[in-house]
Structures are given as C-alpha cells and as structure tokens.
Short mmCIF file of C-alpha atoms in Angstrom, two decimals:
data_model
loop_
_atom_site.label_atom_id
_atom_site.label_comp_id
_atom_site.label_asym_id
_atom_site.label_seq_id
_atom_site.Cartn_x
_atom_site.Cartn_y
_atom_site.Cartn_z
CA MET A 1 0.00 0.00 0.00
CA ALA A 2 1.54 3.31 -1.03
CA VAL A 3 2.17 5.87 1.70
CA THR A 4 1.51 9.44 0.65
CA HIS A 5 2.62 11.45 3.66
CA ASP A 6 5.52 11.40 6.05
CA ARG A 7 5.19 10.99 9.80
CA THR A 8 3.92 13.97 11.74
CA ARG A 9 5.08 14.77 15.28
CA ALA A 10 3.13 16.38 18.09
CA ALA A 11 4.29 19.87 19.01
CA VAL A 12 3.29 19.42 22.66
CA PRO A 13 3.61 16.02 24.35
CA GLY A 14 0.18 14.72 25.31
CA ALA A 15 -1.58 17.62 23.60
CA ALA A 16 -2.59 15.98 20.36
CA GLY A 17 -6.34 16.47 20.73
CA ASP A 18 -9.08 15.86 23.21
CA ALA A 19 -7.37 14.87 26.42
CA SER A 20 -7.40 11.52 28.17
CA GLU A 21 -9.12 10.44 31.37
CA PRO A 22 -8.03 12.87 34.09
CA GLY A 23 -6.07 11.69 37.06
CA THR A 24 -6.38 14.62 39.43
CA ALA A 25 -9.36 16.63 40.60
CA GLY A 26 -10.03 20.15 39.35
CA ILE A 27 -12.51 22.84 40.33
CA ALA A 28 -15.31 23.38 37.80
CA GLY A 29 -15.99 26.88 36.52
CA ARG A 30 -19.50 28.28 36.77
CA GLY A 31 -21.52 27.39 33.72
CA THR A 32 -19.05 24.69 32.61
CA ILE A 33 -20.84 22.14 30.43
CA ALA A 34 -21.40 18.73 31.98
CA GLY A 35 -18.97 16.20 30.56
CA ASP A 36 -16.16 18.71 30.11
CA ALA A 37 -13.21 18.74 32.46
CA GLY A 38 -13.11 21.28 35.28
CA ILE A 39 -9.92 23.13 34.32
CA ALA A 40 -10.07 26.05 36.74
CA GLU A 41 -7.92 25.79 39.84
CA GLY A 42 -8.92 27.89 42.82
CA ALA A 43 -5.51 28.04 44.52
CA GLY A 44 -3.35 31.13 44.11
CA ILE A 45 0.08 31.13 42.54
CA GLY A 46 2.84 31.13 45.11
CA GLU A 47 6.32 32.59 44.94
CA SER A 48 8.87 30.65 42.93
CA ALA A 49 12.45 31.05 41.87
CA GLU A 50 12.89 32.74 38.50
CA VAL A 51 15.36 31.34 36.00
CA ALA A 52 16.66 33.68 33.30
CA GLY A 53 15.38 32.66 29.88
CA ASP A 54 12.45 30.59 31.17
CA ALA A 55 8.94 31.27 29.91
CA ASP A 56 6.77 33.27 32.31
CA ILE A 57 3.74 30.96 32.48
CA ALA A 58 2.24 32.41 35.67
CA PRO A 59 0.22 35.23 34.02
CA VAL A 60 -1.36 32.85 31.50
CA ALA A 61 -2.07 30.28 34.20
CA ALA A 62 -3.72 32.98 36.32
CA LEU A 63 -5.99 33.96 33.43
CA ILE A 64 -7.21 30.39 32.97
CA ALA A 65 -7.50 29.74 36.71
CA ASP A 66 -10.69 31.77 37.16
CA GLY A 67 -13.82 29.63 36.95
CA ALA A 68 -15.83 31.98 34.71
CA ARG A 69 -12.94 32.54 32.31
CA ALA A 70 -12.28 28.79 32.17
CA ALA A 71 -15.92 28.20 31.24
CA MET A 72 -15.70 30.79 28.48
CA LEU A 73 -12.51 29.30 27.06
CA THR A 74 -14.02 25.82 27.15
CA ALA A 75 -17.10 27.04 25.26
CA LEU A 76 -14.84 28.49 22.56
CA LEU A 77 -13.14 25.13 22.03
CA ASP A 78 -15.53 24.38 19.16
CA GLY A 79 -13.64 26.93 17.05
CA ARG A 80 -16.60 29.27 16.54
CA ALA A 81 -16.78 32.93 17.52
CA LEU A 82 -19.33 33.75 20.22
CA ALA A 83 -20.77 37.05 21.41
CA ALA A 84 -20.05 38.37 24.88
CA GLY A 85 -23.68 37.83 25.88
CA GLU A 86 -23.53 34.15 24.94
CA LEU A 87 -20.31 33.69 26.88
CA ALA A 88 -21.78 35.50 29.90
CA ARG A 89 -24.72 33.09 29.92
CA ILE A 90 -22.45 30.05 29.61
CA ALA A 91 -20.18 31.27 32.40
CA GLY A 92 -23.10 32.27 34.64
CA VAL A 93 -21.99 35.88 35.12
CA SER A 94 -23.42 39.31 34.36
CA ALA A 95 -22.70 41.12 31.10
CA PRO A 96 -20.34 43.69 32.72
CA THR A 97 -18.43 40.91 34.49
CA ALA A 98 -18.15 38.95 31.23
CA SER A 99 -16.81 42.03 29.43
CA SER A 100 -14.17 42.45 32.12
CA HIS A 101 -13.12 38.81 31.84
CA LEU A 102 -12.99 38.96 28.04
CA ALA A 103 -10.87 42.11 28.15
CA ARG A 104 -8.33 40.27 30.31
CA LEU A 105 -8.34 37.22 28.03
CA LEU A 106 -7.88 39.51 25.03
CA ASP A 107 -4.97 41.36 26.65
CA GLY A 108 -3.43 38.01 27.58
CA GLY A 109 -3.51 36.74 24.01
CA LEU A 110 -5.85 33.81 24.70
CA VAL A 111 -8.74 35.10 22.58
CA THR A 112 -9.17 37.38 19.59
CA VAL A 113 -12.11 39.56 18.67
CA VAL A 114 -13.98 39.71 15.37
CA LYS A 115 -16.01 42.86 14.67
CA GLN A 116 -19.11 42.82 12.49
CA GLY A 117 -20.70 46.24 12.47
CA ARG A 118 -21.49 47.14 16.05
CA HIS A 119 -21.14 43.55 17.22
CA ARG A 120 -18.04 41.90 18.64
CA TYR A 121 -17.45 38.16 18.64
CA TYR A 122 -14.73 36.30 20.51
CA ARG A 123 -12.82 33.16 19.55
CA LEU A 124 -9.72 31.33 20.75
CA ALA A 125 -6.48 32.87 19.52
CA GLY A 126 -5.50 29.67 17.72
CA PRO A 127 -4.69 25.94 17.89
CA ASP A 128 -1.94 26.47 20.49
CA VAL A 129 -4.47 27.84 22.97
CA ALA A 130 -6.83 24.94 22.23
CA ARG A 131 -4.05 22.39 22.79
CA THR A 132 -3.16 24.05 26.10
CA LEU A 133 -6.76 23.71 27.29
CA GLU A 134 -6.82 20.09 26.15
CA VAL A 135 -3.70 19.29 28.17
CA LEU A 136 -5.32 20.86 31.22
CA ALA A 137 -8.44 18.76 30.60
CA ARG A 138 -6.24 15.68 30.58
CA ILE A 139 -4.99 16.27 34.13
CA SER A 140 -8.20 17.78 35.54
CA GLY A 141 -11.22 16.25 37.21
CA ARG A 142 -14.48 15.73 35.37
CA VAL A 143 -17.43 17.97 36.19
CA ALA A 144 -19.98 16.15 38.33
CA VAL A 145 -23.39 15.53 36.71
CA ARG A 146 -26.16 16.64 39.07
CA SER A 147 -29.25 17.04 36.88
CA LEU A 148 -31.06 15.50 33.92
CA ARG A 149 -30.05 18.51 31.81
CA GLN A 150 -26.38 17.99 32.61
CA SER A 151 -26.75 14.26 31.95
CA ARG A 152 -28.16 15.02 28.49
CA GLN A 153 -25.36 17.48 27.76
CA ALA A 154 -22.73 14.94 28.81
CA ARG A 155 -24.31 12.27 26.60
CA LEU A 156 -24.37 14.57 23.56
CA LEU A 157 -20.76 15.63 24.07
CA ARG A 158 -19.62 12.05 24.40
CA GLU A 159 -21.45 11.01 21.21
CA ALA A 160 -19.93 13.65 18.92
CA ARG A 161 -18.38 17.05 19.50
CA SER A 162 -15.96 19.47 17.92
CA CYS A 163 -12.52 19.69 19.48
CA TYR A 164 -11.53 23.18 18.29
CA ASP A 165 -11.80 22.34 14.57
CA HIS A 166 -11.78 18.55 14.36
CA LEU A 167 -14.18 15.74 15.26
CA ALA A 168 -14.09 14.11 18.69
CA GLY A 169 -16.36 11.82 20.66
CA ARG A 170 -17.57 8.35 19.78
CA VAL A 171 -18.19 9.25 16.14
CA GLY A 172 -14.69 10.68 15.75
CA VAL A 173 -13.13 7.62 17.36
CA GLU A 174 -15.14 5.24 15.16
CA LEU A 175 -14.07 7.14 12.03
CA TYR A 176 -10.41 6.95 13.07
CA ASP A 177 -10.72 3.23 13.85
CA ALA A 178 -12.31 2.57 10.44
CA LEU A 179 -9.52 4.43 8.63
CA VAL A 180 -6.90 2.35 10.45
CA ARG A 181 -8.85 -0.91 9.99
CA GLU A 182 -9.29 -0.32 6.25
CA ALA A 183 -5.60 0.66 5.89
CA GLY A 184 -6.40 4.28 5.07
CA LEU A 185 -4.20 5.42 7.95
CA ILE A 186 -1.10 3.79 9.39
CA GLU A 187 -0.49 4.64 13.03
CA ALA A 188 2.94 6.03 13.82
CA ASP A 189 4.67 7.61 16.79
CA GLY A 190 3.19 11.09 17.21
CA GLY A 191 1.08 11.07 14.07
CA CYS A 192 -0.44 9.06 11.23
CA LEU A 193 0.63 8.12 7.73
CA LEU A 194 -2.05 8.59 5.07
CA THR A 195 -2.05 5.84 2.46
CA ALA A 196 -3.18 6.08 -1.17
CA SER A 197 -6.45 4.31 -0.34
CA GLY A 198 -7.04 6.69 2.56
CA ALA A 199 -6.44 9.69 0.32
CA GLN A 200 -8.91 8.26 -2.21
CA ALA A 201 -11.61 7.85 0.44
CA LEU A 202 -11.07 11.38 1.75
CA THR A 203 -11.21 12.74 -1.78
CA GLU A 204 -14.59 11.04 -2.21
CA LEU A 205 -15.76 12.87 0.91
CA GLY A 206 -14.66 16.11 -0.75
CA VAL A 207 -11.38 16.76 1.08
CA ASP A 208 -8.66 18.41 -1.04
CA VAL A 209 -5.79 16.35 0.35
CA ASP A 210 -3.06 18.22 -1.58
CA ARG A 211 -4.29 21.56 -0.23
CA VAL A 212 -4.44 20.19 3.29
CA ARG A 213 -0.80 19.06 3.02
CA ARG A 214 0.20 22.65 2.41
CA ALA A 215 -1.46 23.91 5.61
CA ARG A 216 0.91 25.43 8.14
CA ARG A 217 0.13 22.95 10.89
CA ARG A 218 0.62 19.28 11.66
CA PHE A 219 -0.94 17.13 8.98
CA ALA A 220 -2.54 14.15 10.74
CA PRO A 221 -1.76 13.74 14.45
CA ASP A 222 -3.64 11.05 16.34
CA CYS A 223 -5.47 12.82 19.15
CA LEU A 224 -6.30 11.02 22.37
CA ASP A 225 -9.99 11.50 23.18
CA TRP A 226 -10.19 12.23 26.90
CA LEU A 227 -13.71 10.78 27.17
CA GLU A 228 -13.36 7.70 24.94
CA ARG A 229 -9.72 7.05 25.93
CA ARG A 230 -8.97 6.20 22.29
CA PRO A 231 -7.58 8.34 19.46
CA HIS A 232 -9.40 10.41 16.91
CA LEU A 233 -7.98 12.34 13.94
CA GLY A 234 -6.68 15.86 14.53
CA GLY A 235 -4.50 18.43 12.81
CA ALA A 236 -5.06 19.92 9.38
CA LEU A 237 -6.55 16.69 8.02
CA GLY A 238 -8.95 16.30 10.94
CA ALA A 239 -10.11 19.91 10.46
CA ALA A 240 -10.72 19.33 6.75
CA VAL A 241 -12.73 16.18 7.46
CA LEU A 242 -14.98 17.95 9.99
CA ASP A 243 -15.48 20.84 7.59
CA ARG A 244 -16.73 18.48 4.88
CA LEU A 245 -18.96 16.52 7.27
CA LEU A 246 -20.63 19.77 8.36
CA ALA A 247 -20.90 21.05 4.77
CA ARG A 248 -22.67 17.84 3.72
CA GLU A 249 -24.87 18.03 6.83
CA TRP A 250 -23.73 14.58 7.85
CA LEU A 251 -23.08 16.29 11.17
CA VAL A 252 -25.13 19.22 12.46
CA ARG A 253 -24.57 21.52 15.41
CA GLY A 254 -27.03 21.51 18.28
CA THR A 255 -27.91 23.91 21.06
CA VAL A 256 -25.22 22.53 23.41
CA PRO A 257 -21.88 24.23 22.70
CA ARG A 258 -19.42 21.87 20.95
CA ALA A 259 -22.02 19.09 20.62
CA LEU A 260 -22.65 17.62 17.15
CA ARG A 261 -25.41 15.29 15.95
CA LEU A 262 -24.81 12.54 13.39
CA THR A 263 -27.63 12.50 10.83
CA GLY A 264 -29.03 9.48 9.03
CA ALA A 265 -27.30 10.57 5.82
CA GLY A 266 -24.05 10.90 7.75
CA ARG A 267 -24.36 7.43 9.23
CA GLU A 268 -24.94 5.92 5.80
CA GLY A 269 -22.19 7.99 4.16
CA LEU A 270 -19.54 7.17 6.75
CA GLU A 271 -20.30 3.47 6.42
CA ARG A 272 -20.21 3.59 2.62
CA ILE A 273 -16.99 5.59 2.23
CA PHE A 274 -14.97 4.60 5.29
CA GLY A 275 -16.52 1.34 6.52
CA CYS A 276 -17.81 2.75 9.82
CA LYS A 277 -20.10 -0.03 11.03
CA ASP A 278 -20.64 0.80 14.70
CA LEU A 279 -22.46 4.13 14.57
CA ASN A 280 -26.00 2.91 15.33
#
C-alpha cells in the first residue's frame, strides 16, 4: 500500500487532541458544560524562583485559573466565535463581568475579537491555545453531573463534539478506527501516515488532500480522546474532514456548545466511504 505522507510529530507532548481520562481533581468553573473537564484551579500562585530565559507561564495560568474565564474558554473550544452575551450566559456571570473577563483574556492573548458592524465576537487565539486547554483537561477532574439537563449534555458531548476544529467523541473515534482498519491510515509515533487508499476515500468525501498538506500545521496527528480514551484524527486533516462533514450536513450543530449530531445521511455515508459499522 503506497504511503503518501511522512510521519507527523506532536508539538506538545500529550496535547494531540481531546485529552485523556483525568487523574487529578479540578474545580469546575460556573456554567461549565457537563462532561467537560473542570480546568479552573482555585488556589493562588505562590512565589517561585525565577530562571533567566524561562517562559513566564504564571500570568497565562492565572488567566485560565478563574472559573468563569475557564468556562468561556471551554465554550470556545468548538472553534466558533461567540458574542459576549452568549459567553456571559455560559459562564453564569453578568454582562459587565463577562466584558471584564474577556478584556483580560484579550490582553493576555488567549482570545481574539472579530467585529461585524457594532457587534463583537470572541474566539480562541488559535490551535496552540486549544491544545493548552486540552492538556489541562487531561490532568483535571471531570465535572460532576447533578441534573437531567447535565446528563443530556454529557451524553451529547460524548457522542460527537468538535474539538476546536476537528471531530471528537464516539463518532470521531469510530471514524479513526475505520480508517486504520481499512488501511487508510497507518499509526505512527506522534502522528499518522495517510495511504493512497485513505487519500482516495477522503477525496470522495470532498477533502482536497493536496491543499491540506500545504497547511501550516501538523498534517494528521492522532489525538487522544479524553472521554473515549482512544484516538481520533486531529490536525489539518482532521479539520478538513470535519469541515466536509458539516458542509454535507452529515453532522449538524445543536444547542449545546461543541455538541454535534450525526444525521441518518451521515451514518450511511460514513459506512459507505470509510466502513464505519458501529455508529448505530
């Protein structure tokens, strides 16, 4: 089987996608969606020795450590831009408080703002910020489910969700497994090799594989899904796949931030093109 792409390597160890099952407890931010990790830590940052040339991570850590800001950042992990009012509702704070938090996140380089007329929309500053949040999710505790609404949200997120700009959850894991099983992807250390048959299947989906190769990011890292504890496809190729699935309406967005719903057409299409047989 011809291999059409060289090995890719993760830029941050353990940060190749949705994070794995957490091992330590975290403190959930207000408004954090059930099923997501609680990535806000309530403890303050103590004094530490400074080493010349080291990165100053304390200011960034302090920005993320607030519960409301952590909830906002988590909501933005689906890659879309949201208005301040939406983020205030998700974080469970007032509009003035949300504006103050967003101003700090903007100054700290964690979010950017998009202006459309009189409206302002906020989004994560880029994949590096998303990977940082995913690493924190990996070592954080899971938010406790205390209501039927939270139980439903957790179920939807586990079924299918966007992880910044690629597909995570059970559907994402099943797609990755099918690509490996059908020899479309070859697993490698820190990334995946795309074979000729894999490129053909992705082309049938509508992915321009040659254009994706030219993207200025990792091509096809295998991303550990922190809920499923198995990998899904990330990087430039994972983003292109999710884009096509949404364009074909094989996946549709719901009312729960990050949650995606697999349609009947999507179930049939994924089985026909990739051999996904366990999506019922």
